[in-house]
């Protein structure tokens, strides 16, 4: 079983910063892509940023230049540094990871964290 646990959400004023963390634990053979998605009230879940296990990154246009995704492969952890936050960044942020579980080569599955609330408001 693989678990993803997020932390770092909260309330911040417009223009402020937050750093989200997501740690993967359990029986993990390989973690491939990791990423952050977000879902605002009444909207569909959307991609914010992804990162491969080699460090290649991809960002939604709406967060480019403001958000930075990074990962620590030794700690099975992915981060999202969010700067210059705007009210429209308010959402539940979900961590995602593509993982081959167990101790042998096998299929890869997508796992999700429970989500962490980010609220940008004055």
PDB file of C-alpha atoms in Angstrom:
ATOM      1  CA  UNK A   1       0.000   0.000   0.000  1.00  0.00           C
ATOM      2  CA  UNK A   2       1.229   3.469  -0.894  1.00  0.00           C
ATOM      3  CA  UNK A   3       0.179   6.634   0.915  1.00  0.00           C
ATOM      4  CA  UNK A   4       0.652  10.261  -0.031  1.00  0.00           C
ATOM      5  CA  UNK A   5       0.423  12.806   2.762  1.00  0.00           C
ATOM      6  CA  UNK A   6       0.287  16.518   1.996  1.00  0.00           C
ATOM      7  CA  UNK A   7       1.065  19.415   4.300  1.00  0.00           C
ATOM      8  CA  UNK A   8       1.610  23.152   4.133  1.00  0.00           C
ATOM      9  CA  UNK A   9      -1.748  24.557   3.118  1.00  0.00           C
ATOM     10  CA  UNK A  10      -3.431  27.450   4.866  1.00  0.00           C
ATOM     11  CA  UNK A  11      -4.701  31.000   4.624  1.00  0.00           C
ATOM     12  CA  UNK A  12      -2.472  33.631   3.031  1.00  0.00           C
ATOM     13  CA  UNK A  13      -2.971  37.187   1.814  1.00  0.00           C
ATOM     14  CA  UNK A  14      -2.749  38.057  -1.881  1.00  0.00           C
ATOM     15  CA  UNK A  15       0.890  38.387  -2.892  1.00  0.00           C
ATOM     16  CA  UNK A  16       2.006  35.990  -0.184  1.00  0.00           C
ATOM     17  CA  UNK A  17       3.736  32.631  -0.392  1.00  0.00           C
ATOM     18  CA  UNK A  18       3.146  29.070   0.725  1.00  0.00           C
ATOM     19  CA  UNK A  19       5.109  25.863   0.360  1.00  0.00           C
ATOM     20  CA  UNK A  20       3.300  22.558   0.002  1.00  0.00           C
ATOM     21  CA  UNK A  21       4.934  19.213   0.725  1.00  0.00           C
ATOM     22  CA  UNK A  22       3.835  15.687  -0.162  1.00  0.00           C
ATOM     23  CA  UNK A  23       5.588  12.614   1.170  1.00  0.00           C
ATOM     24  CA  UNK A  24       5.042   9.163  -0.286  1.00  0.00           C
ATOM     25  CA  UNK A  25       5.370   6.168   2.005  1.00  0.00           C
ATOM     26  CA  UNK A  26       4.677   2.456   2.017  1.00  0.00           C
ATOM     27  CA  UNK A  27       5.898  -0.322  -0.217  1.00  0.00           C
ATOM     28  CA  UNK A  28       7.492   1.618  -3.082  1.00  0.00           C
ATOM     29  CA  UNK A  29       9.724   0.237  -5.783  1.00  0.00           C
ATOM     30  CA  UNK A  30       9.826   3.232  -8.129  1.00  0.00           C
ATOM     31  CA  UNK A  31       8.193   6.657  -8.224  1.00  0.00           C
ATOM     32  CA  UNK A  32       7.919   8.120 -11.687  1.00  0.00           C
ATOM     33  CA  UNK A  33       6.094  11.401 -12.308  1.00  0.00           C
ATOM     34  CA  UNK A  34       4.856  13.403  -9.327  1.00  0.00           C
ATOM     35  CA  UNK A  35       2.620  16.415  -9.455  1.00  0.00           C
ATOM     36  CA  UNK A  36       0.196  18.847  -7.938  1.00  0.00           C
ATOM     37  CA  UNK A  37      -3.372  19.312  -9.072  1.00  0.00           C
ATOM     38  CA  UNK A  38      -5.963  21.690  -7.706  1.00  0.00           C
ATOM     39  CA  UNK A  39      -9.721  21.928  -7.534  1.00  0.00           C
ATOM     40  CA  UNK A  40     -11.571  25.151  -6.843  1.00  0.00           C
ATOM     41  CA  UNK A  41     -15.205  25.128  -5.645  1.00  0.00           C
ATOM     42  CA  UNK A  42     -17.548  24.310  -8.491  1.00  0.00           C
ATOM     43  CA  UNK A  43     -14.715  23.561 -10.909  1.00  0.00           C
ATOM     44  CA  UNK A  44     -12.994  20.486 -12.236  1.00  0.00           C
ATOM     45  CA  UNK A  45      -9.641  19.340 -10.924  1.00  0.00           C
ATOM     46  CA  UNK A  46      -6.826  20.814 -13.004  1.00  0.00           C
ATOM     47  CA  UNK A  47      -3.098  20.353 -13.312  1.00  0.00           C
ATOM     48  CA  UNK A  48      -0.862  22.875 -11.571  1.00  0.00           C
ATOM     49  CA  UNK A  49       2.590  21.353 -12.065  1.00  0.00           C
ATOM     50  CA  UNK A  50       4.336  18.027 -12.631  1.00  0.00           C
ATOM     51  CA  UNK A  51       7.890  16.769 -12.360  1.00  0.00           C
ATOM     52  CA  UNK A  52       9.528  13.608 -13.661  1.00  0.00           C
ATOM     53  CA  UNK A  53      11.956  11.532 -11.618  1.00  0.00           C
ATOM     54  CA  UNK A  54      14.664  13.058 -13.801  1.00  0.00           C
ATOM     55  CA  UNK A  55      13.618  16.581 -12.823  1.00  0.00           C
ATOM     56  CA  UNK A  56      11.810  17.757 -15.952  1.00  0.00           C
ATOM     57  CA  UNK A  57       8.952  20.069 -15.060  1.00  0.00           C
ATOM     58  CA  UNK A  58       5.652  21.153 -16.582  1.00  0.00           C
ATOM     59  CA  UNK A  59       3.405  23.993 -15.424  1.00  0.00           C
ATOM     60  CA  UNK A  60      -0.080  25.241 -16.143  1.00  0.00           C
ATOM     61  CA  UNK A  61       0.012  28.611 -17.867  1.00  0.00           C
ATOM     62  CA  UNK A  62      -1.838  30.149 -14.934  1.00  0.00           C
ATOM     63  CA  UNK A  63       1.004  29.395 -12.491  1.00  0.00           C
ATOM     64  CA  UNK A  64       4.102  29.771 -14.674  1.00  0.00           C
ATOM     65  CA  UNK A  65       6.597  32.164 -13.183  1.00  0.00           C
ATOM     66  CA  UNK A  66       4.933  32.029  -9.759  1.00  0.00           C
ATOM     67  CA  UNK A  67       5.008  28.355  -8.730  1.00  0.00           C
ATOM     68  CA  UNK A  68       8.020  26.063  -8.588  1.00  0.00           C
ATOM     69  CA  UNK A  69       7.787  22.286  -8.290  1.00  0.00           C
ATOM     70  CA  UNK A  70      10.708  20.260  -6.971  1.00  0.00           C
ATOM     71  CA  UNK A  71      11.332  16.827  -5.508  1.00  0.00           C
ATOM     72  CA  UNK A  72      13.678  14.987  -3.193  1.00  0.00           C
ATOM     73  CA  UNK A  73      13.942  11.456  -4.530  1.00  0.00           C
ATOM     74  CA  UNK A  74      15.789  10.225  -1.433  1.00  0.00           C
ATOM     75  CA  UNK A  75      12.817  11.282   0.695  1.00  0.00           C
ATOM     76  CA  UNK A  76      10.099  10.376  -1.834  1.00  0.00           C
ATOM     77  CA  UNK A  77       8.821  13.908  -1.423  1.00  0.00           C
ATOM     78  CA  UNK A  78       7.544  16.539  -3.834  1.00  0.00           C
ATOM     79  CA  UNK A  79       7.222  20.233  -3.068  1.00  0.00           C
ATOM     80  CA  UNK A  80       5.303  23.143  -4.533  1.00  0.00           C
ATOM     81  CA  UNK A  81       6.620  26.609  -3.760  1.00  0.00           C
ATOM     82  CA  UNK A  82       3.851  29.098  -4.468  1.00  0.00           C
ATOM     83  CA  UNK A  83       4.726  32.793  -4.680  1.00  0.00           C
ATOM     84  CA  UNK A  84       2.732  35.888  -5.633  1.00  0.00           C
ATOM     85  CA  UNK A  85      -0.463  34.087  -4.726  1.00  0.00           C
ATOM     86  CA  UNK A  86      -3.751  35.366  -6.098  1.00  0.00           C
ATOM     87  CA  UNK A  87      -7.326  34.845  -4.900  1.00  0.00           C
ATOM     88  CA  UNK A  88      -7.911  32.653  -7.960  1.00  0.00           C
ATOM     89  CA  UNK A  89      -5.290  30.231  -6.626  1.00  0.00           C
ATOM     90  CA  UNK A  90      -7.734  29.323  -3.849  1.00  0.00           C
ATOM     91  CA  UNK A  91      -8.417  25.598  -4.114  1.00  0.00           C
ATOM     92  CA  UNK A  92      -7.830  22.204  -2.596  1.00  0.00           C
ATOM     93  CA  UNK A  93      -4.404  21.066  -3.754  1.00  0.00           C
ATOM     94  CA  UNK A  94      -3.869  17.376  -4.367  1.00  0.00           C
ATOM     95  CA  UNK A  95      -0.596  15.512  -4.661  1.00  0.00           C
ATOM     96  CA  UNK A  96      -0.315  12.824  -7.327  1.00  0.00           C
ATOM     97  CA  UNK A  97       2.362  10.201  -7.918  1.00  0.00           C
ATOM     98  CA  UNK A  98       2.811   7.397 -10.404  1.00  0.00           C
ATOM     99  CA  UNK A  99       4.271   4.501  -8.448  1.00  0.00           C
ATOM    100  CA  UNK A 100       5.358   0.935  -9.029  1.00  0.00           C
ATOM    101  CA  UNK A 101       4.613  -0.588  -5.629  1.00  0.00           C
ATOM    102  CA  UNK A 102       6.201  -3.591  -4.004  1.00  0.00           C
ATOM    103  CA  UNK A 103       9.645  -5.081  -4.449  1.00  0.00           C
ATOM    104  CA  UNK A 104       9.487  -6.395  -7.999  1.00  0.00           C
ATOM    105  CA  UNK A 105       8.926  -4.913 -11.430  1.00  0.00           C
ATOM    106  CA  UNK A 106       5.248  -4.600 -12.093  1.00  0.00           C
ATOM    107  CA  UNK A 107       2.473  -2.250 -13.125  1.00  0.00           C
ATOM    108  CA  UNK A 108       2.470   1.432 -12.263  1.00  0.00           C
ATOM    109  CA  UNK A 109      -0.492   3.019 -10.513  1.00  0.00           C
ATOM    110  CA  UNK A 110      -1.570   6.593  -9.898  1.00  0.00           C
ATOM    111  CA  UNK A 111      -1.978   7.531  -6.243  1.00  0.00           C
ATOM    112  CA  UNK A 112      -3.568  10.640  -4.758  1.00  0.00           C
ATOM    113  CA  UNK A 113      -3.201  12.446  -1.471  1.00  0.00           C
ATOM    114  CA  UNK A 114      -6.139  13.587   0.614  1.00  0.00           C
ATOM    115  CA  UNK A 115      -5.767  17.229  -0.390  1.00  0.00           C
ATOM    116  CA  UNK A 116      -4.769  20.386   1.437  1.00  0.00           C
ATOM    117  CA  UNK A 117      -6.731  23.631   1.396  1.00  0.00           C
ATOM    118  CA  UNK A 118      -5.084  26.800   0.139  1.00  0.00           C
ATOM    119  CA  UNK A 119      -7.054  30.006   0.636  1.00  0.00           C
ATOM    120  CA  UNK A 120      -5.811  33.334  -0.707  1.00  0.00           C
ATOM    121  CA  UNK A 121      -7.782  36.187   0.783  1.00  0.00           C
ATOM    122  CA  UNK A 122      -7.318  39.529   2.474  1.00  0.00           C
TER     123      UNK A 122
END
